[in-house]
Amino acid sequence: MTYTADYERLAERLTQQGIDVEAVKAKLKKQHIETPSWGYGNGGTRFKVFAWPGAARNIHEKIADAAYIHQLTGIAPSIAVHIPWDKVDDYAGLAQEAKSKGISIGAVNPNFFQDDIYKLGSLTNPSSVVREEAMAHMIECCEIMPKVGSTLLSLWFADGTNYAGQDSISARKRLLESALVETHRYLPANGRMLIEYKFFEPAFYHTDLADWGMAYAMALKCGEKAQVLVDTGHHAQGTNIAHIVSFLLDEGRLGGFHLNARRYADDDLIVGTNNPFELFEIYTELVATGEAANDVAYMIDQSHNIEPKLEAMLVSVLNCQTAYAKALIVNYGKLREIQQSGDVLGAHGVLVDAFQTDVRPLLAQVRMEMGRHPDPVAAYRADGYVKKVAEDRGIAVQAGSAIQ
Ligand code: PSV
Ligand code: MN
């Protein structure tokens, strides 16, 4: 590919459309996509976990893999951890280890869904003994945050019921509310808690935090450091996620994303694969509503079943980069004028034109300016990292959640 000539042609066209190409490149260079530690180990569906040769077996190997993805892309400089899957004795040492490899530790995710005691829930369990245990785990994670240098506590609860009448929905709501308000008090001074919602699974009658409105209501009750986390796979068919994003951003309560793609349920496929226009819509709201005013955390949350782990993660990061680039080349001033003139399809056409623009030369240019290979997938396929980890690590059978 003749990257430079193609880039120059594209830059000229964009400039004619009133786009500041240098400003777009500067934003792309600052993009930050966090990858999840659990995406580097063996994971899959509830039916089968296919072992992948070279899959990371522990947090140290997960950090090495995340650092490799960052080395290829230049825009994935942090890794989210899940406790206790990534539990270690020396958290400061872990942060140091990540730093020595060029990345940092991002969101700390407590795990309230794997222990036997959580069968009927964690913070909303009918038993006060279980609730106290869950709260102790929450506090443990708040204490881990400053040790690993993290400012984010990322919360998701599997809590809910399977049958009408199983438990009191309103009693559970009040339990959750008081536990989250208490959590807020344990956050480090610079910390934030991100409240994730999901309308089903593993609970199938009701889930205690089923949608963004419930998460938002909880965040308001907790205080300034509580925000909502939007997992793109956690909505009913047809939900307009871009609308939710725009609303939360405008309220200053959009804390972050768990990015993935879905077709049917919480499919946890590679973000931007079967839903590229939806991902673009989300990014246009972020850019238009002023993501700069909000400290939004962009995190991948996927479960790769048949795909090679590292290539899947790499493609995920690159798909976010592509969607962001397309959203950045929209002339929002011009769009606003067309919107106000009432030209429905003219306004829509502005977005479609950006979406249909081939931004690959722009991204190749940005990568070269960042000292990266212009085609990270080609670089990945050509180098020996995957072969080496397969030889060094072998095929590991690893415990961990099949459902993400
Ligand atoms: C739940 O489906 C979820 O999306 C939550 O974010 C968890 O922390 C993650 O998956 C991993 O199980
Ligand atoms: Mn998630």
CSV table of C-alpha atoms and ligand atoms in Angstrom, one decimal:
chain,number,residue,atom,x,y,z
A,1,MET,CA,0.0,0.0,0.0
A,2,THR,CA,1.3,3.4,-0.9
A,3,TYR,CA,0.6,4.9,2.5
A,4,THR,CA,2.0,8.3,2.1
A,5,ALA,CA,0.4,9.2,-1.3
A,6,ASP,CA,-3.0,7.9,-0.2
A,7,TYR,CA,-2.7,9.8,3.1
A,8,GLU,CA,-1.9,13.0,1.2
A,9,ARG,CA,-4.9,12.6,-1.0
A,10,LEU,CA,-7.2,12.0,2.0
A,11,ALA,CA,-5.7,14.8,4.0
A,12,GLU,CA,-6.4,17.2,1.1
A,13,ARG,CA,-10.0,16.1,0.8
A,14,LEU,CA,-10.6,16.4,4.5
A,15,THR,CA,-9.0,19.8,4.6
A,16,GLN,CA,-11.4,20.9,1.8
A,17,GLN,CA,-14.2,19.7,4.0
A,18,GLY,CA,-13.0,22.0,6.8
A,19,ILE,CA,-11.4,19.3,8.9
A,20,ASP,CA,-8.2,20.1,10.8
A,21,VAL,CA,-6.2,17.0,9.9
A,22,GLU,CA,-3.4,17.7,12.3
A,23,ALA,CA,-5.9,18.1,15.2
A,24,VAL,CA,-7.5,14.8,14.2
A,25,LYS,CA,-4.1,13.1,14.2
A,26,ALA,CA,-3.2,14.5,17.6
A,27,LYS,CA,-6.5,13.1,19.0
A,28,LEU,CA,-5.8,9.7,17.5
A,29,LYS,CA,-2.4,9.6,19.0
A,30,LYS,CA,-3.9,10.2,22.5
A,31,GLN,CA,-6.6,7.5,22.1
A,32,HIS,CA,-6.5,5.0,25.0
A,33,ILE,CA,-8.1,1.6,24.9
A,34,GLU,CA,-7.7,-0.6,27.9
A,35,THR,CA,-7.5,-4.4,27.4
A,36,PRO,CA,-8.8,-6.9,30.0
A,37,SER,CA,-6.5,-9.3,31.8
A,38,TRP,CA,-9.3,-12.0,31.4
A,39,GLY,CA,-9.1,-11.6,27.6
A,40,TYR,CA,-5.6,-13.1,27.5
A,41,GLY,CA,-6.3,-16.3,29.3
A,42,ASN,CA,-8.3,-19.2,28.1
A,43,GLY,CA,-12.0,-18.3,28.0
A,44,GLY,CA,-14.9,-19.1,25.9
A,45,THR,CA,-18.6,-19.9,26.2
A,46,ARG,CA,-20.4,-21.7,29.0
A,47,PHE,CA,-20.4,-24.7,26.7
A,48,LYS,CA,-16.8,-25.2,26.0
A,49,VAL,CA,-13.5,-23.4,26.6
A,50,PHE,CA,-11.1,-24.3,23.8
A,51,ALA,CA,-7.5,-24.1,25.1
A,52,TRP,CA,-5.3,-21.8,23.0
A,53,PRO,CA,-1.6,-22.6,22.7
A,54,GLY,CA,0.2,-19.8,24.5
A,55,ALA,CA,-2.8,-18.4,26.3
A,56,ALA,CA,-1.6,-16.5,29.4
A,57,ARG,CA,-1.7,-18.6,32.6
A,58,ASN,CA,-1.2,-15.9,35.2
A,59,ILE,CA,-1.3,-12.1,35.6
A,60,HIS,CA,2.4,-11.8,34.7
A,61,GLU,CA,1.9,-13.4,31.3
A,62,LYS,CA,-1.3,-11.3,30.8
A,63,ILE,CA,0.7,-8.2,31.5
A,64,ALA,CA,3.3,-9.3,28.9
A,65,ASP,CA,0.6,-9.9,26.3
A,66,ALA,CA,-1.1,-6.5,27.0
A,67,ALA,CA,2.3,-4.8,26.6
A,68,TYR,CA,2.7,-6.6,23.3
A,69,ILE,CA,-0.7,-5.3,22.1
A,70,HIS,CA,0.3,-1.8,23.2
A,71,GLN,CA,3.7,-2.1,21.4
A,72,LEU,CA,1.9,-3.0,18.2
A,73,THR,CA,-0.8,-0.3,18.4
A,74,GLY,CA,0.5,2.5,20.6
A,75,ILE,CA,-3.0,3.1,22.0
A,76,ALA,CA,-3.5,0.3,24.5
A,77,PRO,CA,-1.3,1.4,27.4
A,78,SER,CA,-3.2,-0.2,30.3
A,79,ILE,CA,-4.6,-3.5,31.5
A,80,ALA,CA,-7.7,-4.1,33.6
A,81,VAL,CA,-7.4,-6.7,36.4
A,82,HIS,CA,-10.0,-9.0,38.0
A,83,ILE,CA,-9.7,-9.9,41.6
A,84,PRO,CA,-9.2,-12.7,42.7
A,85,TRP,CA,-8.3,-14.1,39.3
A,86,ASP,CA,-5.3,-11.7,39.2
A,87,LYS,CA,-4.5,-11.8,43.0
A,88,VAL,CA,-0.9,-11.4,44.0
A,89,ASP,CA,0.9,-10.7,47.3
A,90,ASP,CA,2.8,-7.7,46.0
A,91,TYR,CA,0.5,-5.2,44.2
A,92,ALA,CA,3.1,-2.4,44.1
A,93,GLY,CA,5.5,-4.9,42.5
A,94,LEU,CA,2.8,-5.8,40.0
A,95,ALA,CA,2.4,-2.1,39.0
A,96,GLN,CA,6.2,-1.8,38.7
A,97,GLU,CA,6.2,-4.9,36.5
A,98,ALA,CA,3.6,-3.4,34.2
A,99,LYS,CA,5.5,-0.1,34.1
A,100,SER,CA,8.7,-1.8,33.1
A,101,LYS,CA,6.9,-3.3,30.1
A,102,GLY,CA,5.5,0.1,29.1
A,103,ILE,CA,1.9,-0.1,30.4
A,104,SER,CA,0.0,0.5,33.6
A,105,ILE,CA,-2.7,-1.2,35.6
A,106,GLY,CA,-6.2,0.2,34.9
A,107,ALA,CA,-9.5,-0.7,36.3
A,108,VAL,CA,-9.7,-3.0,39.3
A,109,ASN,CA,-12.7,-5.4,38.9
A,110,PRO,CA,-13.9,-7.2,42.0
A,111,ASN,CA,-15.5,-10.5,41.5
A,112,PHE,CA,-18.9,-11.0,43.1
A,113,PHE,CA,-20.1,-13.9,41.0
A,114,GLN,CA,-17.8,-16.9,41.3
A,115,ASP,CA,-17.9,-18.1,44.9
A,116,ASP,CA,-20.4,-20.6,46.0
A,117,ILE,CA,-21.7,-18.2,48.7
A,118,TYR,CA,-22.9,-15.9,45.9
A,119,LYS,CA,-25.6,-18.3,44.7
A,120,LEU,CA,-28.4,-16.0,45.8
A,121,GLY,CA,-26.4,-12.8,45.2
A,122,SER,CA,-23.6,-10.8,46.7
A,123,LEU,CA,-24.4,-7.3,48.1
A,124,THR,CA,-28.1,-8.1,47.8
A,125,ASN,CA,-27.9,-11.7,49.2
A,126,PRO,CA,-30.7,-12.4,51.7
A,127,SER,CA,-28.0,-13.5,54.2
A,128,SER,CA,-26.2,-10.7,56.1
A,129,VAL,CA,-23.1,-13.0,56.4
A,130,VAL,CA,-22.7,-13.2,52.7
A,131,ARG,CA,-23.4,-9.5,52.3
A,132,GLU,CA,-20.6,-8.7,54.8
A,133,GLU,CA,-18.3,-11.0,53.0
A,134,ALA,CA,-19.0,-9.3,49.7
A,135,MET,CA,-18.5,-5.9,51.3
A,136,ALA,CA,-15.1,-7.1,52.7
A,137,HIS,CA,-14.1,-8.0,49.1
A,138,MET,CA,-15.2,-4.6,47.9
A,139,ILE,CA,-13.1,-2.9,50.5
A,140,GLU,CA,-10.1,-5.2,49.6
A,141,CYS,CA,-10.4,-4.0,46.0
A,142,CYS,CA,-10.6,-0.3,47.1
A,143,GLU,CA,-7.4,-0.9,48.9
A,144,ILE,CA,-5.7,-2.5,46.0
A,145,MET,CA,-6.4,0.5,43.8
A,146,PRO,CA,-3.8,2.9,45.1
A,147,LYS,CA,-1.3,0.0,45.4
A,148,VAL,CA,-1.5,-0.7,41.7
A,149,GLY,CA,-1.9,3.0,40.8
A,150,SER,CA,-5.5,2.6,39.6
A,151,THR,CA,-8.2,5.2,39.8
A,152,LEU,CA,-11.0,3.0,38.7
A,153,LEU,CA,-13.2,0.5,40.5
A,154,SER,CA,-15.3,-1.3,38.0
A,155,LEU,CA,-18.4,-2.9,39.4
A,156,TRP,CA,-20.6,-5.6,37.9
A,157,PHE,CA,-23.0,-7.7,39.9
A,158,ALA,CA,-24.6,-11.0,38.8
A,159,ASP,CA,-27.2,-10.4,41.5
A,160,GLY,CA,-30.8,-11.0,40.7
A,161,THR,CA,-33.5,-13.7,40.9
A,162,ASN,CA,-34.7,-16.4,38.5
A,163,TYR,CA,-38.3,-16.7,39.5
A,164,ALA,CA,-41.1,-14.3,40.4
A,165,GLY,CA,-41.5,-14.2,44.1
A,166,GLN,CA,-38.0,-15.6,44.8
A,167,ASP,CA,-37.0,-12.5,46.8
A,168,SER,CA,-38.1,-9.0,47.4
A,169,ILE,CA,-37.0,-6.8,44.5
A,170,SER,CA,-37.4,-3.6,46.6
A,171,ALA,CA,-35.5,-5.0,49.6
A,172,ARG,CA,-32.6,-5.9,47.3
A,173,LYS,CA,-32.6,-2.5,45.8
A,174,ARG,CA,-32.2,-0.9,49.2
A,175,LEU,CA,-29.4,-3.3,50.1
A,176,LEU,CA,-27.6,-2.5,46.9
A,177,GLU,CA,-28.0,1.2,47.4
A,178,SER,CA,-26.6,1.2,50.9
A,179,ALA,CA,-23.7,-1.1,49.9
A,180,LEU,CA,-22.8,1.2,47.0
A,181,VAL,CA,-23.0,4.3,49.1
A,182,GLU,CA,-20.7,2.7,51.6
A,183,THR,CA,-18.3,1.7,48.8
A,184,HIS,CA,-18.1,5.3,47.7
A,185,ARG,CA,-16.6,6.1,51.1
A,186,TYR,CA,-13.8,3.7,50.6
A,187,LEU,CA,-12.6,5.0,47.3
A,188,PRO,CA,-9.2,6.5,47.2
A,189,ALA,CA,-9.2,10.4,47.0
A,190,ASN,CA,-8.5,10.2,43.2
A,191,GLY,CA,-10.7,7.2,42.6
A,192,ARG,CA,-14.0,6.6,40.8
A,193,MET,CA,-16.4,3.8,40.9
A,194,LEU,CA,-18.0,2.7,37.6
A,195,ILE,CA,-21.4,1.0,37.9
A,196,GLU,CA,-22.1,-1.5,35.2
A,197,TYR,CA,-25.6,-2.8,34.4
A,198,LYS,CA,-26.9,-5.8,32.5
A,199,PHE,CA,-30.5,-6.9,32.1
A,200,PHE,CA,-30.1,-10.6,32.3
A,201,GLU,CA,-27.7,-13.5,32.9
A,202,PRO,CA,-27.0,-15.3,35.1
A,203,ALA,CA,-30.3,-14.1,36.7
A,204,PHE,CA,-33.2,-14.5,34.3
A,205,TYR,CA,-36.2,-13.1,36.1
A,206,HIS,CA,-34.8,-9.8,37.3
A,207,THR,CA,-31.3,-8.4,37.7
A,208,ASP,CA,-30.8,-5.9,40.5
A,209,LEU,CA,-29.0,-3.4,38.2
A,210,ALA,CA,-30.8,-4.1,35.0
A,211,ASP,CA,-30.3,-0.9,32.9
A,212,TRP,CA,-28.5,2.4,32.6
A,213,GLY,CA,-31.3,4.2,34.5
A,214,MET,CA,-30.9,2.1,37.6
A,215,ALA,CA,-27.1,2.4,37.4
A,216,TYR,CA,-27.5,6.2,37.0
A,217,ALA,CA,-29.9,6.5,39.9
A,218,MET,CA,-27.4,4.6,42.1
A,219,ALA,CA,-24.5,6.8,40.9
A,220,LEU,CA,-26.5,9.9,41.9
A,221,LYS,CA,-27.1,8.5,45.4
A,222,CYS,CA,-23.5,7.5,45.8
A,223,GLY,CA,-21.9,10.9,45.0
A,224,GLU,CA,-19.5,12.6,42.6
A,225,LYS,CA,-17.1,9.7,42.2
A,226,ALA,CA,-19.8,7.3,41.0
A,227,GLN,CA,-20.5,7.0,37.3
A,228,VAL,CA,-22.1,4.5,34.9
A,229,LEU,CA,-20.3,1.9,32.8
A,230,VAL,CA,-21.8,1.0,29.5
A,231,ASP,CA,-21.1,-2.5,28.3
A,232,THR,CA,-22.2,-2.5,24.7
A,233,GLY,CA,-23.3,-6.2,25.0
A,234,HIS,CA,-25.7,-5.6,27.9
A,235,HIS,CA,-28.8,-4.2,26.2
A,236,ALA,CA,-31.9,-5.6,24.7
A,237,GLN,CA,-32.1,-6.0,20.9
A,238,GLY,CA,-32.6,-2.6,19.2
A,239,THR,CA,-31.6,-0.4,22.1
A,240,ASN,CA,-30.0,2.8,20.9
A,241,ILE,CA,-26.7,2.8,22.8
A,242,ALA,CA,-25.5,6.1,21.3
A,243,HIS,CA,-28.5,7.8,22.9
A,244,ILE,CA,-27.7,6.4,26.3
A,245,VAL,CA,-24.1,7.5,25.8
A,246,SER,CA,-25.1,11.0,24.8
A,247,PHE,CA,-27.4,11.4,27.8
A,248,LEU,CA,-24.9,10.1,30.3
A,249,LEU,CA,-22.1,12.3,28.9
A,250,ASP,CA,-24.2,15.4,29.1
A,251,GLU,CA,-25.0,14.5,32.7
A,252,GLY,CA,-21.3,14.0,33.4
A,253,ARG,CA,-22.0,10.4,34.5
A,254,LEU,CA,-20.5,8.4,31.7
A,255,GLY,CA,-17.6,6.7,33.4
A,256,GLY,CA,-16.6,4.2,30.8
A,257,PHE,CA,-17.2,1.4,28.4
A,258,HIS,CA,-16.9,-2.3,28.1
A,259,LEU,CA,-16.6,-2.6,24.4
A,260,ASN,CA,-17.6,-5.8,22.5
A,261,ALA,CA,-20.0,-6.8,19.7
A,262,ARG,CA,-23.3,-8.6,19.9
A,263,ARG,CA,-25.8,-10.0,17.5
A,264,TYR,CA,-28.2,-11.9,19.9
A,265,ALA,CA,-27.3,-11.5,23.6
A,266,ASP,CA,-24.1,-10.7,25.5
A,267,ASP,CA,-22.1,-12.4,22.8
A,268,ASP,CA,-18.7,-10.8,23.7
A,269,LEU,CA,-17.5,-10.8,20.1
A,270,ILE,CA,-14.8,-8.5,18.7
A,271,VAL,CA,-16.0,-4.9,18.9
A,272,GLY,CA,-16.8,-3.3,15.6
A,273,THR,CA,-17.1,-6.6,13.7
A,274,ASN,CA,-20.8,-7.1,13.1
A,275,ASN,CA,-21.9,-3.6,14.3
A,276,PRO,CA,-19.4,-1.1,12.8
A,277,PHE,CA,-22.1,1.5,12.2
A,278,GLU,CA,-23.3,1.2,15.8
A,279,LEU,CA,-19.8,1.7,17.1
A,280,PHE,CA,-19.4,4.7,14.9
A,281,GLU,CA,-22.7,6.2,16.1
A,282,ILE,CA,-21.4,5.8,19.7
A,283,TYR,CA,-18.1,7.5,18.8
A,284,THR,CA,-19.9,10.4,17.0
A,285,GLU,CA,-21.8,11.1,20.2
A,286,LEU,CA,-18.6,11.0,22.2
A,287,VAL,CA,-16.8,13.4,19.9
A,288,ALA,CA,-19.9,15.7,19.4
A,289,THR,CA,-20.9,15.9,23.1
A,290,GLY,CA,-17.4,16.6,24.1
A,291,GLU,CA,-15.7,13.5,25.5
A,292,ALA,CA,-12.8,15.8,26.4
A,293,ALA,CA,-15.0,17.2,29.3
A,294,ASN,CA,-15.5,13.7,30.6
A,295,ASP,CA,-12.8,11.3,31.7
A,296,VAL,CA,-14.2,8.3,29.9
A,297,ALA,CA,-12.5,4.9,30.3
A,298,TYR,CA,-12.6,2.8,27.1
A,299,MET,CA,-12.1,-0.9,28.0
A,300,ILE,CA,-12.5,-4.0,26.0
A,301,ASP,CA,-14.6,-6.8,27.6
A,302,GLN,CA,-14.8,-9.8,25.4
A,303,SER,CA,-14.6,-13.5,25.5
A,304,HIS,CA,-12.8,-15.1,22.6
A,305,ASN,CA,-13.9,-18.6,22.0
A,306,ILE,CA,-12.5,-19.8,18.6
A,307,GLU,CA,-10.4,-16.8,17.7
A,308,PRO,CA,-6.6,-16.6,18.4
A,309,LYS,CA,-6.5,-14.6,21.7
A,310,LEU,CA,-3.9,-12.0,20.7
A,311,GLU,CA,-5.0,-11.3,17.2
A,312,ALA,CA,-8.6,-10.9,18.5
A,313,MET,CA,-7.4,-8.3,21.0
A,314,LEU,CA,-5.3,-6.5,18.4
A,315,VAL,CA,-8.2,-6.3,16.0
A,316,SER,CA,-10.5,-5.1,18.8
A,317,VAL,CA,-8.2,-2.2,19.6
A,318,LEU,CA,-7.8,-1.3,15.9
A,319,ASN,CA,-11.6,-1.4,15.3
A,320,CYS,CA,-12.0,1.2,18.0
A,321,GLN,CA,-9.3,3.3,16.4
A,322,THR,CA,-11.1,3.1,13.0
A,323,ALA,CA,-14.5,4.1,14.5
A,324,TYR,CA,-12.9,6.9,16.4
A,325,ALA,CA,-11.1,8.2,13.3
A,326,LYS,CA,-14.3,8.2,11.3
A,327,ALA,CA,-16.1,10.1,14.1
A,328,LEU,CA,-13.3,12.6,14.2
A,329,ILE,CA,-13.5,13.5,10.5
A,330,VAL,CA,-17.2,14.6,10.8
A,331,ASN,CA,-17.5,18.4,10.5
A,332,TYR,CA,-19.8,18.9,13.5
A,333,GLY,CA,-20.2,22.6,12.9
A,334,LYS,CA,-21.5,21.9,9.4
A,335,LEU,CA,-23.6,19.1,10.7
A,336,ARG,CA,-25.3,21.4,13.2
A,337,GLU,CA,-26.1,24.0,10.5
A,338,ILE,CA,-27.7,21.3,8.3
A,339,GLN,CA,-29.6,19.9,11.3
A,340,GLN,CA,-31.0,23.3,12.1
A,341,SER,CA,-32.1,23.9,8.5
A,342,GLY,CA,-34.3,20.8,8.9
A,343,ASP,CA,-32.5,18.8,6.1
A,344,VAL,CA,-33.0,15.3,7.5
A,345,LEU,CA,-31.1,13.4,4.9
A,346,GLY,CA,-28.5,16.0,4.4
A,347,ALA,CA,-27.6,15.7,8.1
A,348,HIS,CA,-27.6,12.0,8.0
A,349,GLY,CA,-25.5,12.1,4.8
A,350,VAL,CA,-22.7,13.9,6.7
A,351,LEU,CA,-22.4,11.0,9.0
A,352,VAL,CA,-22.7,8.4,6.3
A,353,ASP,CA,-20.0,10.2,4.3
A,354,ALA,CA,-17.6,10.0,7.2
A,355,PHE,CA,-18.5,6.4,7.9
A,356,GLN,CA,-17.8,5.4,4.3
A,357,THR,CA,-14.5,7.2,4.1
A,358,ASP,CA,-11.5,4.9,4.0
A,359,VAL,CA,-9.5,6.1,6.9
A,360,ARG,CA,-6.8,3.4,6.6
A,361,PRO,CA,-4.2,5.8,5.1
A,362,LEU,CA,-4.8,8.3,7.9
A,363,LEU,CA,-4.3,5.6,10.5
A,364,ALA,CA,-1.2,4.3,8.8
A,365,GLN,CA,0.2,7.8,8.8
A,366,VAL,CA,-0.6,8.2,12.5
A,367,ARG,CA,1.0,4.9,13.4
A,368,MET,CA,4.2,5.8,11.5
A,369,GLU,CA,4.3,9.2,13.2
A,370,MET,CA,4.0,7.2,16.5
A,371,GLY,CA,6.9,5.0,15.5
A,372,ARG,CA,4.6,2.0,15.0
A,373,HIS,CA,4.2,-0.3,12.0
A,374,PRO,CA,1.5,1.1,9.6
A,375,ASP,CA,-0.2,-2.3,9.5
A,376,PRO,CA,-0.2,-3.8,13.0
A,377,VAL,CA,-1.9,-7.0,11.9
A,378,ALA,CA,0.7,-7.6,9.3
A,379,ALA,CA,3.4,-6.9,11.9
A,380,TYR,CA,1.8,-9.3,14.3
A,381,ARG,CA,1.6,-12.0,11.7
A,382,ALA,CA,5.2,-11.5,10.7
A,383,ASP,CA,6.8,-11.5,14.1
A,384,GLY,CA,7.5,-14.5,16.4
A,385,TYR,CA,5.7,-13.5,19.6
A,386,VAL,CA,2.7,-15.8,19.2
A,387,LYS,CA,5.0,-18.7,18.2
A,388,LYS,CA,7.3,-18.0,21.1
A,389,VAL,CA,4.5,-17.9,23.7
A,390,ALA,CA,3.0,-21.1,22.4
A,391,GLU,CA,6.4,-22.8,22.8
A,392,ASP,CA,7.1,-21.3,26.2
A,393,ARG,CA,3.7,-21.6,27.8
A,394,GLY,CA,2.2,-24.6,26.0
A,395,ILE,CA,-1.5,-25.4,26.3
A,396,ALA,CA,-2.9,-24.4,29.7
A,397,VAL,CA,-6.2,-25.4,31.2
A,398,GLN,CA,-7.0,-22.3,33.1
A,399,ALA,CA,-9.7,-21.6,35.6
A,400,GLY,CA,-11.8,-18.5,35.0
A,401,SER,CA,-15.2,-17.4,34.1
A,402,ALA,CA,-16.7,-18.8,30.9
A,403,ILE,CA,-19.3,-16.0,30.9
A,404,GLN,CA,-18.1,-12.4,30.5
B,1,PSV,C1,-20.4,-9.4,32.9
B,1,PSV,O1,-21.1,-10.0,31.8
B,1,PSV,C2,-19.2,-8.7,32.5
B,1,PSV,O2,-19.4,-7.9,31.4
B,1,PSV,C3,-18.6,-7.9,33.7
B,1,PSV,O3,-18.0,-6.7,33.2
B,1,PSV,C4,-17.6,-8.7,34.3
B,1,PSV,O4,-16.7,-8.1,35.1
B,1,PSV,C5,-17.0,-9.3,33.0
B,1,PSV,O5,-18.1,-9.6,32.2
B,1,PSV,C6,-16.1,-10.4,33.2
B,1,PSV,O6,-16.8,-11.6,33.6
B,2,MN,MN,-18.6,-6.0,31.1
